[in-house]
Structure formats: structure tokens, C-alpha cells
PDB file of C-alpha atoms in Angstrom:
ATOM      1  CA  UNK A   1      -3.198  -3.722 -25.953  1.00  0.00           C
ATOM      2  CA  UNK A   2      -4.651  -1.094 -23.232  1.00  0.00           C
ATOM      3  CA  UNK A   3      -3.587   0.453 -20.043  1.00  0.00           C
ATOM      4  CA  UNK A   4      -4.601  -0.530 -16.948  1.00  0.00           C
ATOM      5  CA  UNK A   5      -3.168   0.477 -13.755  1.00  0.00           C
ATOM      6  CA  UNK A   6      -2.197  -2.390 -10.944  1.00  0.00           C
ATOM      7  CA  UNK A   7      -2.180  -1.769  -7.781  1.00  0.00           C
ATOM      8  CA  UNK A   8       0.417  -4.006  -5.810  1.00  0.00           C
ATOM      9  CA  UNK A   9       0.273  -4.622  -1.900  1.00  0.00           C
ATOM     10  CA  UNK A  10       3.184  -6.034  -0.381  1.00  0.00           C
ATOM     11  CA  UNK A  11       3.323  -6.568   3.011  1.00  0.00           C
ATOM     12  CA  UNK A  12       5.260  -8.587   5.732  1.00  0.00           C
ATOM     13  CA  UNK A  13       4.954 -11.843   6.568  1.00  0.00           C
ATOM     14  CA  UNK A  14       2.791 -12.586   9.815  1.00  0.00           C
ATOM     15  CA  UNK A  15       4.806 -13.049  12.474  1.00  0.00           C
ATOM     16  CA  UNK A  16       8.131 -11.653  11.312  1.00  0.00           C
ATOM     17  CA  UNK A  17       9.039  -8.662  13.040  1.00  0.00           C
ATOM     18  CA  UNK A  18       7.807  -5.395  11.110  1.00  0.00           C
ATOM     19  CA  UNK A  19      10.689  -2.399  13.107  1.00  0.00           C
ATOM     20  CA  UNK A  20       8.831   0.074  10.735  1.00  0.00           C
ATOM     21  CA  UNK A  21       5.101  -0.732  12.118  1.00  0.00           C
ATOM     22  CA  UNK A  22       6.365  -1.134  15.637  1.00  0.00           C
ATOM     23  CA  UNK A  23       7.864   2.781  15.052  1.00  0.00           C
ATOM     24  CA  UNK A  24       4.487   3.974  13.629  1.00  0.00           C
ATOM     25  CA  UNK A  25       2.832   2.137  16.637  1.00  0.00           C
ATOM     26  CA  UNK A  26       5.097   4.107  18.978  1.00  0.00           C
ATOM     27  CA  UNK A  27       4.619   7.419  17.587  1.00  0.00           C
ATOM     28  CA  UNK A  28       0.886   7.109  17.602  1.00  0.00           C
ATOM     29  CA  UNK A  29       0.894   5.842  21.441  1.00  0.00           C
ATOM     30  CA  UNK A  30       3.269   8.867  22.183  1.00  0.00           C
ATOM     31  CA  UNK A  31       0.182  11.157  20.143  1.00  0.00           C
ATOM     32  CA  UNK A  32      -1.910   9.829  22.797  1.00  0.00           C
ATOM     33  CA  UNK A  33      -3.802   7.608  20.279  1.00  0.00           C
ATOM     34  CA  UNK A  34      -4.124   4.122  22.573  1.00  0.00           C
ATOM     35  CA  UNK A  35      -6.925   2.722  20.392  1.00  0.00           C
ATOM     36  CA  UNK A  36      -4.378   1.290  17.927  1.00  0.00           C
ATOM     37  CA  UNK A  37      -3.441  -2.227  19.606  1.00  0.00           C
ATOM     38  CA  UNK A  38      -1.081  -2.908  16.336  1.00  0.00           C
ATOM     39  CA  UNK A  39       0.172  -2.041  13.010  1.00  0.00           C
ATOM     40  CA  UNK A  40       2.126  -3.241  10.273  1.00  0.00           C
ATOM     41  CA  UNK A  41       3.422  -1.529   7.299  1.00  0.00           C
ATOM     42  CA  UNK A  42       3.851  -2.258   3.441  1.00  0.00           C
ATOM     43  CA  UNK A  43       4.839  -0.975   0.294  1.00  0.00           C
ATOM     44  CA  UNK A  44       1.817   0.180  -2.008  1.00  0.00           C
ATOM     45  CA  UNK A  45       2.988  -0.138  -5.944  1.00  0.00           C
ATOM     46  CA  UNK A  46       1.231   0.859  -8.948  1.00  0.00           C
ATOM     47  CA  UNK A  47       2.047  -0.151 -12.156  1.00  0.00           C
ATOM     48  CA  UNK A  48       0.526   1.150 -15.507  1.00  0.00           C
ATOM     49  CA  UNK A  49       0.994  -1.612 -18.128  1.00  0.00           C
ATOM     50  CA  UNK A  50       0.326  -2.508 -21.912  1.00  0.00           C
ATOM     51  CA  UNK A  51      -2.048  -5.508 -21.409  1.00  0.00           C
ATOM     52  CA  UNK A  52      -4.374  -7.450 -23.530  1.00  0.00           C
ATOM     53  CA  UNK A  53      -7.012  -7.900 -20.697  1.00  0.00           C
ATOM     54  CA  UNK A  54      -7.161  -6.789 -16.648  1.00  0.00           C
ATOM     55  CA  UNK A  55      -6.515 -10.277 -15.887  1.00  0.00           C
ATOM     56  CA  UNK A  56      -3.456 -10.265 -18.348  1.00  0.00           C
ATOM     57  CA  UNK A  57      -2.202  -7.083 -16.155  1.00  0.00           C
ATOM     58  CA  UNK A  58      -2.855  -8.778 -13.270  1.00  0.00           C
ATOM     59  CA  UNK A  59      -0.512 -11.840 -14.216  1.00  0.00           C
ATOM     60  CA  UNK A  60       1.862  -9.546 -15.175  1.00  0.00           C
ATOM     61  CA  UNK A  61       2.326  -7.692 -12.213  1.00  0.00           C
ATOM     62  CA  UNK A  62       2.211 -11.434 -10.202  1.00  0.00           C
ATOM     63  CA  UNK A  63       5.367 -12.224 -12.286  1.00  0.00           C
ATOM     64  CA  UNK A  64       6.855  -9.022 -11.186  1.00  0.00           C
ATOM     65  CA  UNK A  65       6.658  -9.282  -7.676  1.00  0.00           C
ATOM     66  CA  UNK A  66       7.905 -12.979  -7.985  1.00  0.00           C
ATOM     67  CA  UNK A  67      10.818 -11.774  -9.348  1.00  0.00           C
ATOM     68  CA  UNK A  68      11.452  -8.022  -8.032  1.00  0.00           C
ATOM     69  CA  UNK A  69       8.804  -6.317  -6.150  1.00  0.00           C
ATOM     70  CA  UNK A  70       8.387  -8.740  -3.301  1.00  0.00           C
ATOM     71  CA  UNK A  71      11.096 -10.828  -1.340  1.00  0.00           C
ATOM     72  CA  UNK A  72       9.142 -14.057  -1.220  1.00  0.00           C
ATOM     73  CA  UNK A  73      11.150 -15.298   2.568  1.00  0.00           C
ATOM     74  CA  UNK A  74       9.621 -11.952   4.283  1.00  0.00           C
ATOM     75  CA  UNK A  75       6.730 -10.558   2.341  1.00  0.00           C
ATOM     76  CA  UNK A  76       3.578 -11.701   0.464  1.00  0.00           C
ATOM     77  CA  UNK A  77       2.110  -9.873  -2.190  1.00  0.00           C
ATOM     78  CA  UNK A  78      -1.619  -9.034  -3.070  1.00  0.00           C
ATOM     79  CA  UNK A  79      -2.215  -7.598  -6.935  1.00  0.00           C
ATOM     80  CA  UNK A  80      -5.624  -6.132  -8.006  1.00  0.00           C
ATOM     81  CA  UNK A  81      -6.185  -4.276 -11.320  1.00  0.00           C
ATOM     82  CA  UNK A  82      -7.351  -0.907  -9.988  1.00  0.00           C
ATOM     83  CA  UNK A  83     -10.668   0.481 -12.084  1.00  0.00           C
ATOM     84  CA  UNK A  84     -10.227   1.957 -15.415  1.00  0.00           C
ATOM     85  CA  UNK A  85     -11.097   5.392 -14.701  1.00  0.00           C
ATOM     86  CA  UNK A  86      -8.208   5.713 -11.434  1.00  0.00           C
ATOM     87  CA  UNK A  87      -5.435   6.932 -12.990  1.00  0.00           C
ATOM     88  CA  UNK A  88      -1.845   6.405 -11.186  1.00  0.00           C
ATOM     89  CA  UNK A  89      -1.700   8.631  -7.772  1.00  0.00           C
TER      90      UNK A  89
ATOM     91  CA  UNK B   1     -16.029  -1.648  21.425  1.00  0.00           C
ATOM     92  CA  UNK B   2     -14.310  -3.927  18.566  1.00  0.00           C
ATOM     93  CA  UNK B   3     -11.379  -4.494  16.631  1.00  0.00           C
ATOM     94  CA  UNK B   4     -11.471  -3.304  13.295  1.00  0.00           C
ATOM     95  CA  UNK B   5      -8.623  -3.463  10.714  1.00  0.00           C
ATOM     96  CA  UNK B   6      -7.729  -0.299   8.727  1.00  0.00           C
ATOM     97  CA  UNK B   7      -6.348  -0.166   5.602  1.00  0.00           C
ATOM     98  CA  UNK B   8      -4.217   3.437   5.190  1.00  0.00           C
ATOM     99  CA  UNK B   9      -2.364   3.806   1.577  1.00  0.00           C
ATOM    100  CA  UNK B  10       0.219   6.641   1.509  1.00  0.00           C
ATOM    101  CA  UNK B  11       0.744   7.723  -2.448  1.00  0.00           C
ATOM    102  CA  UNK B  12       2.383  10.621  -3.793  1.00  0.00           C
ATOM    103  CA  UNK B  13       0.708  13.126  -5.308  1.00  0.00           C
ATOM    104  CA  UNK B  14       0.498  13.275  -8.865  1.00  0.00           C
ATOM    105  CA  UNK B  15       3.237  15.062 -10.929  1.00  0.00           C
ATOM    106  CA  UNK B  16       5.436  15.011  -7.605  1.00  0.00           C
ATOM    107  CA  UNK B  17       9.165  12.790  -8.322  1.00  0.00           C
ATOM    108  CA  UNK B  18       8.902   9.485  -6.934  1.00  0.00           C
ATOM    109  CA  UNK B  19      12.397   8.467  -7.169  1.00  0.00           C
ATOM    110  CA  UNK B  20      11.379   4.450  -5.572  1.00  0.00           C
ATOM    111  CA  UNK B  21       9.465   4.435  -8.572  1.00  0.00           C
ATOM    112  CA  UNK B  22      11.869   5.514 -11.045  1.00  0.00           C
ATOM    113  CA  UNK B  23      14.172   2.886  -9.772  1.00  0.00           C
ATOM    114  CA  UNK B  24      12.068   0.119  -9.575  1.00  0.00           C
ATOM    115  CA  UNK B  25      10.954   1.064 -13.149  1.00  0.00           C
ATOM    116  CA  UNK B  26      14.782   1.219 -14.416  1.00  0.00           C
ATOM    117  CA  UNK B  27      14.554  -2.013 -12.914  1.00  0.00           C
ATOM    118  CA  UNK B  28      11.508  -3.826 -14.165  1.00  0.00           C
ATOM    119  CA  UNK B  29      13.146  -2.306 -17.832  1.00  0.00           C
ATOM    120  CA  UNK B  30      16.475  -3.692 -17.379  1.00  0.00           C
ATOM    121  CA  UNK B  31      14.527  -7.176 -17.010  1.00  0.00           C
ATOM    122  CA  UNK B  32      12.821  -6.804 -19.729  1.00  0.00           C
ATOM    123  CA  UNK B  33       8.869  -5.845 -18.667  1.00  0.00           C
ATOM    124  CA  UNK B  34       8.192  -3.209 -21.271  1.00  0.00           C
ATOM    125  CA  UNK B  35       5.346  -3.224 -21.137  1.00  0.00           C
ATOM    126  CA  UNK B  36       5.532  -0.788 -17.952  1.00  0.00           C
ATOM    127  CA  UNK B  37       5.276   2.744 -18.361  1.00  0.00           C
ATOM    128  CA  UNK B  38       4.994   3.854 -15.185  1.00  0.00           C
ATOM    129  CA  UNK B  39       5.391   3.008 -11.548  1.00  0.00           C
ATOM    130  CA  UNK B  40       4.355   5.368  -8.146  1.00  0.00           C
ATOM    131  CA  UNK B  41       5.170   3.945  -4.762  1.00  0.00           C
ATOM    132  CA  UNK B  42       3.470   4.389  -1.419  1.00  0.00           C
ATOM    133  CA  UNK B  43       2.653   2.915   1.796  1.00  0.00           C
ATOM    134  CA  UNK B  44       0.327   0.120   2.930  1.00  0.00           C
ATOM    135  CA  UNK B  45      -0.120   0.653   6.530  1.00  0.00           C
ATOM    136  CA  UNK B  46      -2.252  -1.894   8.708  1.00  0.00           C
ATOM    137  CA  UNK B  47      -3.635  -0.566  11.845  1.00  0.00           C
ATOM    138  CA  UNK B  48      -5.380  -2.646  14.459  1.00  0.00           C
ATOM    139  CA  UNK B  49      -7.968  -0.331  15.698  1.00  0.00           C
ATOM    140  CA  UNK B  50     -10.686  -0.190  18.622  1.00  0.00           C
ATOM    141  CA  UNK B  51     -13.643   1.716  17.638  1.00  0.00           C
ATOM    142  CA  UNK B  52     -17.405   1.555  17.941  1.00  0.00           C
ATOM    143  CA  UNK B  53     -18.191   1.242  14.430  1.00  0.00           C
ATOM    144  CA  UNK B  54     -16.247   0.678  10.893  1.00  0.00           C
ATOM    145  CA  UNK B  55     -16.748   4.276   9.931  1.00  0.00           C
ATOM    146  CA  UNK B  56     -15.834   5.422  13.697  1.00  0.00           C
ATOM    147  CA  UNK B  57     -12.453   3.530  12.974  1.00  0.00           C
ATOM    148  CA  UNK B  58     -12.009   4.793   9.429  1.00  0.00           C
ATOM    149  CA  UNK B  59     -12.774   8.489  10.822  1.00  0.00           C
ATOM    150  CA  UNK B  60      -9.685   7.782  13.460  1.00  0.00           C
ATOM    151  CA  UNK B  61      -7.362   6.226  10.708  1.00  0.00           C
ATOM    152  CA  UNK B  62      -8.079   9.314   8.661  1.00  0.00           C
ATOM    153  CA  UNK B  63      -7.248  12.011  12.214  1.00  0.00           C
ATOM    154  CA  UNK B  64      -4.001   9.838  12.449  1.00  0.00           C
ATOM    155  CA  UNK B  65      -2.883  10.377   8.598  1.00  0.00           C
ATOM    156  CA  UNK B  66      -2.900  14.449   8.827  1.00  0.00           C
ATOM    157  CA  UNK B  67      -0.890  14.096  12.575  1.00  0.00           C
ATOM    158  CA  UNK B  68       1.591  11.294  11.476  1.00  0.00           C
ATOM    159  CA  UNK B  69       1.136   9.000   8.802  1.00  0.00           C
ATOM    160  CA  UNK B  70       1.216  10.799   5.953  1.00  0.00           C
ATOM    161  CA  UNK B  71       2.889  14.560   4.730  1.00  0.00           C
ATOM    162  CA  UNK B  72      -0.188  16.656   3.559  1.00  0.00           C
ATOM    163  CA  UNK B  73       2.308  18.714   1.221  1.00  0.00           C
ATOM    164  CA  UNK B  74       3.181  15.696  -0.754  1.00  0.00           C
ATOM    165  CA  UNK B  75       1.083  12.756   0.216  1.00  0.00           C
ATOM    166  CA  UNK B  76      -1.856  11.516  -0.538  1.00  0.00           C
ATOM    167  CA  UNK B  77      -4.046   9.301   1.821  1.00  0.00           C
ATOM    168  CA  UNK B  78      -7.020   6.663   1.429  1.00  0.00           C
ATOM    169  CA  UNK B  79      -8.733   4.930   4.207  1.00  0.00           C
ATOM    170  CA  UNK B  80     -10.550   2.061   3.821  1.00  0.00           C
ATOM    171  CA  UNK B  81     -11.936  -0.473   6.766  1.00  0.00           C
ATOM    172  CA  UNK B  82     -10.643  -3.695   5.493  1.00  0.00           C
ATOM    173  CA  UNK B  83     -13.290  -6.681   6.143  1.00  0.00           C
ATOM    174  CA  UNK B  84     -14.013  -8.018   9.263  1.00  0.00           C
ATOM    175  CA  UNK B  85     -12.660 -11.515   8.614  1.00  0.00           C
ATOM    176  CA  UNK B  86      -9.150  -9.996   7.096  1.00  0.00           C
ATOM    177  CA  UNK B  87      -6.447 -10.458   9.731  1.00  0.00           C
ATOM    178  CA  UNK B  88      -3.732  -7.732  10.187  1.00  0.00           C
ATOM    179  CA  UNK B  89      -0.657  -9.403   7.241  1.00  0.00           C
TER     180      UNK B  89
END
């Protein structure tokens, strides 16, 4: 078994609302930045786990967010095992 | 000018307390993933950005981060043009 560090994406749905984005969007209009026509906003997990493989830490993670990290009505969930030298942020 | 999508994660810096991590790995224990030995949690932002080039919206992503999106005194930030084809989530 090794470390490897997953990095988890979980972001809302498309199409249901996002109050956090649409507050990010209105601060950055109000700092006069108009180039931004949209935003949404996510959570950005890592995980360092005991794994046989990166693909066994992958599947790992997967089961996580089916179960904790992500709410499966309002979010989806992207997991990639970050490289072996990137340590957790 | 063209629409590019932006991919901003927010992490916090190494050796600073993350206490949504702590919690979601008290969590992911009391379930039984032991195989976790440590979790960090940041943002995933999306922005939607008009700009004359990938880098020229990366290089505006990155302005925006030390105005608003992210606290230079305990944040982290990585920019990264996601692919052309990869709709906002």
C-alpha cells in the first residue's frame, strides 16, 4: 500500500441555481471586471489515502463522494489521482 | 474575442488548520475509510471568461484571485484554462 493524493472536484449541477457563484459574479462586476459572463463555484477536496494502485485511490475516493463528499440531487463529482510528487496543499 | 472557461482552485496553505477538513476526515473515519490520513479543502471556482487568448484569460483569472477570490495570507491559488470543449458544470 502507498500514498497517493486525490484530488476531488465537486461542483453543482448545471442548471441549479449556484447563490455562491452568482455572489462571486457580483463582486467581480462591482470590481469593474465585465469580462466574466458567469461563474459557478465548487468544493476542491484532497484526500491522501493508503492504496494499492492510483486507480485503487481513485475508486476509493468515487465511493466517498457517493456516500459523503457529494450530494448526488445537486452536485456531480470529478476524482483524479493528483501526480506523485504534489503533496496535499 | 472568445469565451474561455477558467478553472481557479482556492487551497489552504500548507500547515495552516483546515477545520472542513478535519471534519470531513472525523467523518470519512467514523464510516470506516481508514485508509485516509488526511483531507485539505478548497474551492473550485468556474469562471466564464472573454479574452483574446487562453493565456490572456488565465492572466485575468489570476488578477481576479489577489483582488477577490482568494486571501493571499492563507490561500493558495492555481489557474488553469480548462479545454475548449468543457462547458461551465
Amino acid at each position: 500500500m502507498s500514498q497517493f493524493t486525490v484530488e476531488v472536484l465537486v461542483t453543482p449541477r448545471p442548471g441549479l441555481l449556484d447563490p455562491q457563484g452568482k455572489a462571486i459574479h457580483h463582486a467581480l462586476s462591482s470590481l469593474g471586471y465585465d469580462a466574466v459572463a458567469d461563474v459557478r463555484v465548487g468544493k476542491a477536496i484532497y484526500l491522501e489515502v493508503a492504496a494499492a494502485s492510483p486507480d485503487d485511490a481513485v475508486e476509493r475516493a468515487e465511493e466517498m463522494c457517493r456516500k459523503l463528499l457529494a450530494n448526488p440531487v445537486t452536485e456531480d463529482f470529478h476524482v483524479t489521482a493528483a501526480a506523485a510528487d504534489r503533496a496535499l496543499p
